[in-house]
Short mmCIF file of C-alpha atoms in Angstrom, two decimals:
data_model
loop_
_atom_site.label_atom_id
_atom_site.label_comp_id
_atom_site.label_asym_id
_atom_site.label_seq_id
_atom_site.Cartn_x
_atom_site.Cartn_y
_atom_site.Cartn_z
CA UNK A 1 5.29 28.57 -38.27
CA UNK A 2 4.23 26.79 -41.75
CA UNK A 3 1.49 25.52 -40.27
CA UNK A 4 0.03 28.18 -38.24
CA UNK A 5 0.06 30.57 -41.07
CA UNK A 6 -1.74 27.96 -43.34
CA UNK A 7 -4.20 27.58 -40.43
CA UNK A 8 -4.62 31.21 -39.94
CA UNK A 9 -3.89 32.60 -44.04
CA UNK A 10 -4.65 29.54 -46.45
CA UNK A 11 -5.85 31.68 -48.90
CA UNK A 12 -1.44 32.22 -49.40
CA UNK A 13 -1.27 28.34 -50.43
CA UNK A 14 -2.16 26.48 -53.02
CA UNK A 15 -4.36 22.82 -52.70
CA UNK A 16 -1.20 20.95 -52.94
CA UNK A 17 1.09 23.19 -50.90
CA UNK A 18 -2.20 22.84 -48.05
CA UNK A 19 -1.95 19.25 -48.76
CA UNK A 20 1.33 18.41 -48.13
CA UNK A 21 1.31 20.80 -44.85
CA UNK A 22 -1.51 18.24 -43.93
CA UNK A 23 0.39 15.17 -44.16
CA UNK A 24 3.49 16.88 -42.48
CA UNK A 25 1.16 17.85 -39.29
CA UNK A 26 -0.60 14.29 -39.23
CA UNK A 27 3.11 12.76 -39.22
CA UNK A 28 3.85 15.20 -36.40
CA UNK A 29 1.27 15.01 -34.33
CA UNK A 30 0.99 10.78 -34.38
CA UNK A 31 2.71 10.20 -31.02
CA UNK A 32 2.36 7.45 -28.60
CA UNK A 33 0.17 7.86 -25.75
CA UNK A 34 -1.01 5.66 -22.40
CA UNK A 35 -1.07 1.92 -23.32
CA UNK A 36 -4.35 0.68 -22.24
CA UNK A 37 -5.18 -3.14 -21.33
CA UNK A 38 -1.63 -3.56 -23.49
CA UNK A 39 -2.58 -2.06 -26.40
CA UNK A 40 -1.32 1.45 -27.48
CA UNK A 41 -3.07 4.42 -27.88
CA UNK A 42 -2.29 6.96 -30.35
CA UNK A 43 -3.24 10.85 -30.35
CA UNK A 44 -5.05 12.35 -33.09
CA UNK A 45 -4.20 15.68 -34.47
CA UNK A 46 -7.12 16.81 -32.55
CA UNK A 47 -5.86 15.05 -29.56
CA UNK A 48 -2.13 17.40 -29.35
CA UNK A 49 -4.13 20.78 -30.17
CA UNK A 50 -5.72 20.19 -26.28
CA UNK A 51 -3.41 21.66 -23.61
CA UNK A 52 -1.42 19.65 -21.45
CA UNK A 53 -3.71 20.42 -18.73
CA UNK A 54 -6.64 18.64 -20.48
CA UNK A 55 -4.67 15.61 -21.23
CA UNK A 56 -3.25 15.85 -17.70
CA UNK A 57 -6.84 15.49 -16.03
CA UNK A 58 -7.91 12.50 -18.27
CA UNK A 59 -4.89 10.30 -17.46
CA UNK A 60 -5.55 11.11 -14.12
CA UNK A 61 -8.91 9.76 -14.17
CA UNK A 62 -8.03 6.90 -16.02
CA UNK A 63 -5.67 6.19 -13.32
CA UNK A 64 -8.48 6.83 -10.57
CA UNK A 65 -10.49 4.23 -12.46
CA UNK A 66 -8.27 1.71 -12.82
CA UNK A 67 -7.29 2.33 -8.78
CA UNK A 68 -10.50 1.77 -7.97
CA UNK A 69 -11.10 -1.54 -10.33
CA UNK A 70 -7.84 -2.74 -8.08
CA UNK A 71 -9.31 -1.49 -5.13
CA UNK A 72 -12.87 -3.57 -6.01
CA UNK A 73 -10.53 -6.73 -6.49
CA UNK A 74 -8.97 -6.93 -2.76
CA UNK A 75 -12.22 -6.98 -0.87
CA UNK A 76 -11.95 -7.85 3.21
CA UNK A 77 -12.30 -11.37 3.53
CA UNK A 78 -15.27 -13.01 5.28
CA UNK A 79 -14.81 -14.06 8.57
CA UNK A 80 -13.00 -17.57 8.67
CA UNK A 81 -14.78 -20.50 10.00
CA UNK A 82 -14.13 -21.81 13.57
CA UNK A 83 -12.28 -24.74 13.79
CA UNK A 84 -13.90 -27.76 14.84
CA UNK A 85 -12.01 -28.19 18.17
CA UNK A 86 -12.40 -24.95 19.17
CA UNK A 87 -16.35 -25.21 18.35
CA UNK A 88 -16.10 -28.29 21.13
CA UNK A 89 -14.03 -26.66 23.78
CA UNK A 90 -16.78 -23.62 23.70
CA UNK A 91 -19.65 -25.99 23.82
CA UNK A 92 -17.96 -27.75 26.97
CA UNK A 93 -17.56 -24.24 28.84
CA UNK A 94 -21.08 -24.01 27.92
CA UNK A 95 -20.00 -20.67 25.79
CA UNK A 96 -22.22 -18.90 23.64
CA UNK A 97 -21.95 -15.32 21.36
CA UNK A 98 -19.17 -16.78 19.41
CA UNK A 99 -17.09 -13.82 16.92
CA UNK A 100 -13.92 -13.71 15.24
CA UNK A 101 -11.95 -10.16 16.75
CA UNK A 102 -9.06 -10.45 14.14
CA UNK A 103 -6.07 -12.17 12.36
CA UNK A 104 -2.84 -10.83 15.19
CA UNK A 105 0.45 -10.35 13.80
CA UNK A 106 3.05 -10.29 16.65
CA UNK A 107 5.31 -7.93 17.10
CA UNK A 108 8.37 -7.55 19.35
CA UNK A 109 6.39 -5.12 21.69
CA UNK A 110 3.91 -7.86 22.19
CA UNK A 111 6.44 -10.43 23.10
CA UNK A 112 7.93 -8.09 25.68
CA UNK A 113 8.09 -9.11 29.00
CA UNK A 114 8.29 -5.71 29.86
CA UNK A 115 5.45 -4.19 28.15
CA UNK A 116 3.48 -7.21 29.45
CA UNK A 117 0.22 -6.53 26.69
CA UNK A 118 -1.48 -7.84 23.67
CA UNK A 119 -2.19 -5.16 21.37
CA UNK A 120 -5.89 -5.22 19.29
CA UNK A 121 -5.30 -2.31 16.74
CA UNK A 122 -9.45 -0.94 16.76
CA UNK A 123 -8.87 -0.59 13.11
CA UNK A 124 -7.94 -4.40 12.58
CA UNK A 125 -11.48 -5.59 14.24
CA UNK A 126 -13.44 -7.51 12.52
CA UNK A 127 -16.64 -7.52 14.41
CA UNK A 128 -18.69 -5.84 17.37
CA UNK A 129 -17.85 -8.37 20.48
CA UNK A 130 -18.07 -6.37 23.08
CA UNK A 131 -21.71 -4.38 24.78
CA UNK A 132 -22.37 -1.27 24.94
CA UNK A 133 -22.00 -1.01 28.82
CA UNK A 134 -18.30 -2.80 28.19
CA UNK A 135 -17.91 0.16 25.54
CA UNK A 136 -18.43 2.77 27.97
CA UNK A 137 -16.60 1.38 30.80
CA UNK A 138 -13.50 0.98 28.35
CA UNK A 139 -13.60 4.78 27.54
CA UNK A 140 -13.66 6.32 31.41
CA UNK A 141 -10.65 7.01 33.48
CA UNK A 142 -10.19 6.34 36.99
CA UNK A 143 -8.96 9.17 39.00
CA UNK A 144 -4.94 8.72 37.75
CA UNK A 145 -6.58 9.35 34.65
CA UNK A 146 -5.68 5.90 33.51
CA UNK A 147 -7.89 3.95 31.47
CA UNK A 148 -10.08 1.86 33.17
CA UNK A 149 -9.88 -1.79 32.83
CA UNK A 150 -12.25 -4.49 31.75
CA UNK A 151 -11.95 -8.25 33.47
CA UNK A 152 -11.91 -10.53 30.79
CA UNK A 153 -11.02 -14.26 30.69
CA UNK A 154 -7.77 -15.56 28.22
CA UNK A 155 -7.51 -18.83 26.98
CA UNK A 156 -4.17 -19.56 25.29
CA UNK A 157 -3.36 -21.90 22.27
CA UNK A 158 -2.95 -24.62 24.96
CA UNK A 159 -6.71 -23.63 26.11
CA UNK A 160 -5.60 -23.11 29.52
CA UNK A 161 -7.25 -20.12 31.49
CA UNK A 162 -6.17 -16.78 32.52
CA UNK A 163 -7.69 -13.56 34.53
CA UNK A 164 -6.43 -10.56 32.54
CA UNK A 165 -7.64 -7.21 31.98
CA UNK A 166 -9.16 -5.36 28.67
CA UNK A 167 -7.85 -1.54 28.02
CA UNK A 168 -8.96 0.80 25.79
CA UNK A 169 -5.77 3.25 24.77
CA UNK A 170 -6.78 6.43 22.20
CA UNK A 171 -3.53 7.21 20.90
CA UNK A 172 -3.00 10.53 18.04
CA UNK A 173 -3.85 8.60 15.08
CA UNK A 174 -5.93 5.77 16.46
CA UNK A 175 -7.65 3.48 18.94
CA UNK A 176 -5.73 0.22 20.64
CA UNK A 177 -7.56 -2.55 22.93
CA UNK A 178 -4.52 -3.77 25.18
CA UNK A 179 -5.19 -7.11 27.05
CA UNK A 180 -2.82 -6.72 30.25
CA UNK A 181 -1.99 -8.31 33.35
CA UNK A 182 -0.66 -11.85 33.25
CA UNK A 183 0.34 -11.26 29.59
CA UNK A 184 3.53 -12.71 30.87
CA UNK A 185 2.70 -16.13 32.09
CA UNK A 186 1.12 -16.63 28.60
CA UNK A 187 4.22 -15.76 27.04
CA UNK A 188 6.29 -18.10 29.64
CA UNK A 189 3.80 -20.83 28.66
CA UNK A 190 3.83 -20.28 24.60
CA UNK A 191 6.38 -20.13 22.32
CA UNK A 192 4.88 -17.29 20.70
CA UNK A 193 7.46 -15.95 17.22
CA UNK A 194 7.82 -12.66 15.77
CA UNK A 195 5.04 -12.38 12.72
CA UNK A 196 3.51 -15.13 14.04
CA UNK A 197 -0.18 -14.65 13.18
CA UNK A 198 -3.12 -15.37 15.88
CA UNK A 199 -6.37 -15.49 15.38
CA UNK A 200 -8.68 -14.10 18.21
CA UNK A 201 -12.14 -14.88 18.92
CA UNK A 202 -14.23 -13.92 21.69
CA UNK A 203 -17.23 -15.99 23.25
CA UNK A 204 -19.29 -15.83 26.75
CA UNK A 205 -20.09 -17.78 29.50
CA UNK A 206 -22.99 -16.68 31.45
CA UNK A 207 -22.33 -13.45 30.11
CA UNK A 208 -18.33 -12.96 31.31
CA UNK A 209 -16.69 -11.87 27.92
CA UNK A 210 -13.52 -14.70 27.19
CA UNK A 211 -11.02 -13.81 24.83
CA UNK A 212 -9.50 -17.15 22.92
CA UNK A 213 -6.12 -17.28 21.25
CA UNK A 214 -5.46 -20.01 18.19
CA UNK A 215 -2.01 -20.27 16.77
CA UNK A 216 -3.68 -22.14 13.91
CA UNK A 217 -4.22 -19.58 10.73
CA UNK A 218 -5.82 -20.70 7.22
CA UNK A 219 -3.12 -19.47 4.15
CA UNK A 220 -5.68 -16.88 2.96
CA UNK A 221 -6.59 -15.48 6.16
CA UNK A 222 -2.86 -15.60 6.33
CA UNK A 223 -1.83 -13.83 3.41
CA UNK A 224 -4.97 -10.84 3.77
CA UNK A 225 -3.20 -9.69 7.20
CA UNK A 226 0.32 -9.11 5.65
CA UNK A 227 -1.96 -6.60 3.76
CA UNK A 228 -2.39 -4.74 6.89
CA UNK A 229 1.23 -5.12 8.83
CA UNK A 230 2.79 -1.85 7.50
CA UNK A 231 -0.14 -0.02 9.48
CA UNK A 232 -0.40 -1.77 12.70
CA UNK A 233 3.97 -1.47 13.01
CA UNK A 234 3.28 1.75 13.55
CA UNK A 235 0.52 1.63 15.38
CA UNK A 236 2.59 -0.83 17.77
CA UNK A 237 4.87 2.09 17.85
CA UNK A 238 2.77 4.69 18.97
CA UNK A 239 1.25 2.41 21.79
CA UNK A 240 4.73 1.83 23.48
CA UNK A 241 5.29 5.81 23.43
CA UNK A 242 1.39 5.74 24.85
CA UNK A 243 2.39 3.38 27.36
#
């Protein structure tokens, strides 16, 4: 109350009574604030006579800007190289349009027998592999009102061959490319693991889109799709209800 009235009435004190009321409110009003790049940040006098609300909006700001500093710092990693042996086994098919579709995590659903798929989360791809014809015949219905499926080609870790089928599934949240049919003898032939990661690339030979599976992952590649597993769980959870 001292110290409104000598804000409001300081006519009623004298220098030295105004002085000390000074020192009293500087001592008050000195409290700790944010720490910033570990150093701490003190309020002025000025600083505590702004409302909470002001203070409010500039933490959160500085917290926005500091977010998005983070956010500048985990950039998408470029594309990984492809391996020297499977750079030969393309050029003996004679393959040609060579891109890297994404780093795989496996899940449970895709090592069931039952579900007999390998999910492609749309929001995990990495680049545009397949036409725009192949687009639109991935996003019509036969008349079940099933999605229709695209032939592709599958070559397995071991390289050998096999005739599958490319699905496009829109689910309530998201899109999911499900390679099906024959998913099982893959499995029978691979000792695919739970979180194992697989990269997928995709190539063509005389234009028939092949899909190629490589059990080998670099550590950074590795490490950037743990990043994303949270996310594609549940998206492997809302494809089995789809299913």
């Amino acid at each position: 109350m001292t110290m409104v009235l000598s804000q409001l009435a300081p006519q009623y004190y004298t220098k030295e009574e105004l002085e000390k009321i000074e020192k009293i409110k500087q001592n008050l009003y000195k409290v700790e604030g944010e720490k910033v790049d570990n150093k701490t940040k003190y309020f002025s006098s000025d600083d505590c006579c702004t409302s909470y609300e002001e203070r409010r909006v500039k933490s959160k700001i500085l917290k926005n800007s500091v977010l998005k500093k983070h956010a500048k710092q985990i950039q998408p990693l470029p594309p990984p190289e492809l391996p020297i042996h499977l750079k030969n086994l393309i050029n003996v098919l004679d393959g040609r349009d060579i891109k890297y579709v994404m780093c795989k995590t496996l899940f449970n659903s895709d090592l069931s027998e039952y579900n007999n798929r390998l999910s492609m989360p749309l929001s995990q791809i990495k680049s545009d592999f397949l036409t725009e014809i192949e687009k639109a015949t991935l996003n019509t219905k036969d008349q079940q009102d099933k999605p229709v499926g695209l032939e592709v080609i599958v070559l397995d870790p071991n390289h050998k061959e096999f005739a599958m089928s490319l699905k496009k599934w829109n689910m309530n949240t998201t899109s999911v490319y499900n390679i099906v049919q024959n998913w099982t003898l893959i499995l029978k032939e691979n000792k695919f693991k739970e979180k194992q990661k697989v990269n997928i690339w995709s190539f063509r030979v005389n234009n028939k889109l092949h899909i190629l599976l490589d059990t080998y992952v670099a550590p950074e590649i590795e490490e950037n799709g743990e990043l994303n597993e949270n996310n594609e769980r549940i998206i492997e959870e809302e494809n089995d209800e789809d299913c």
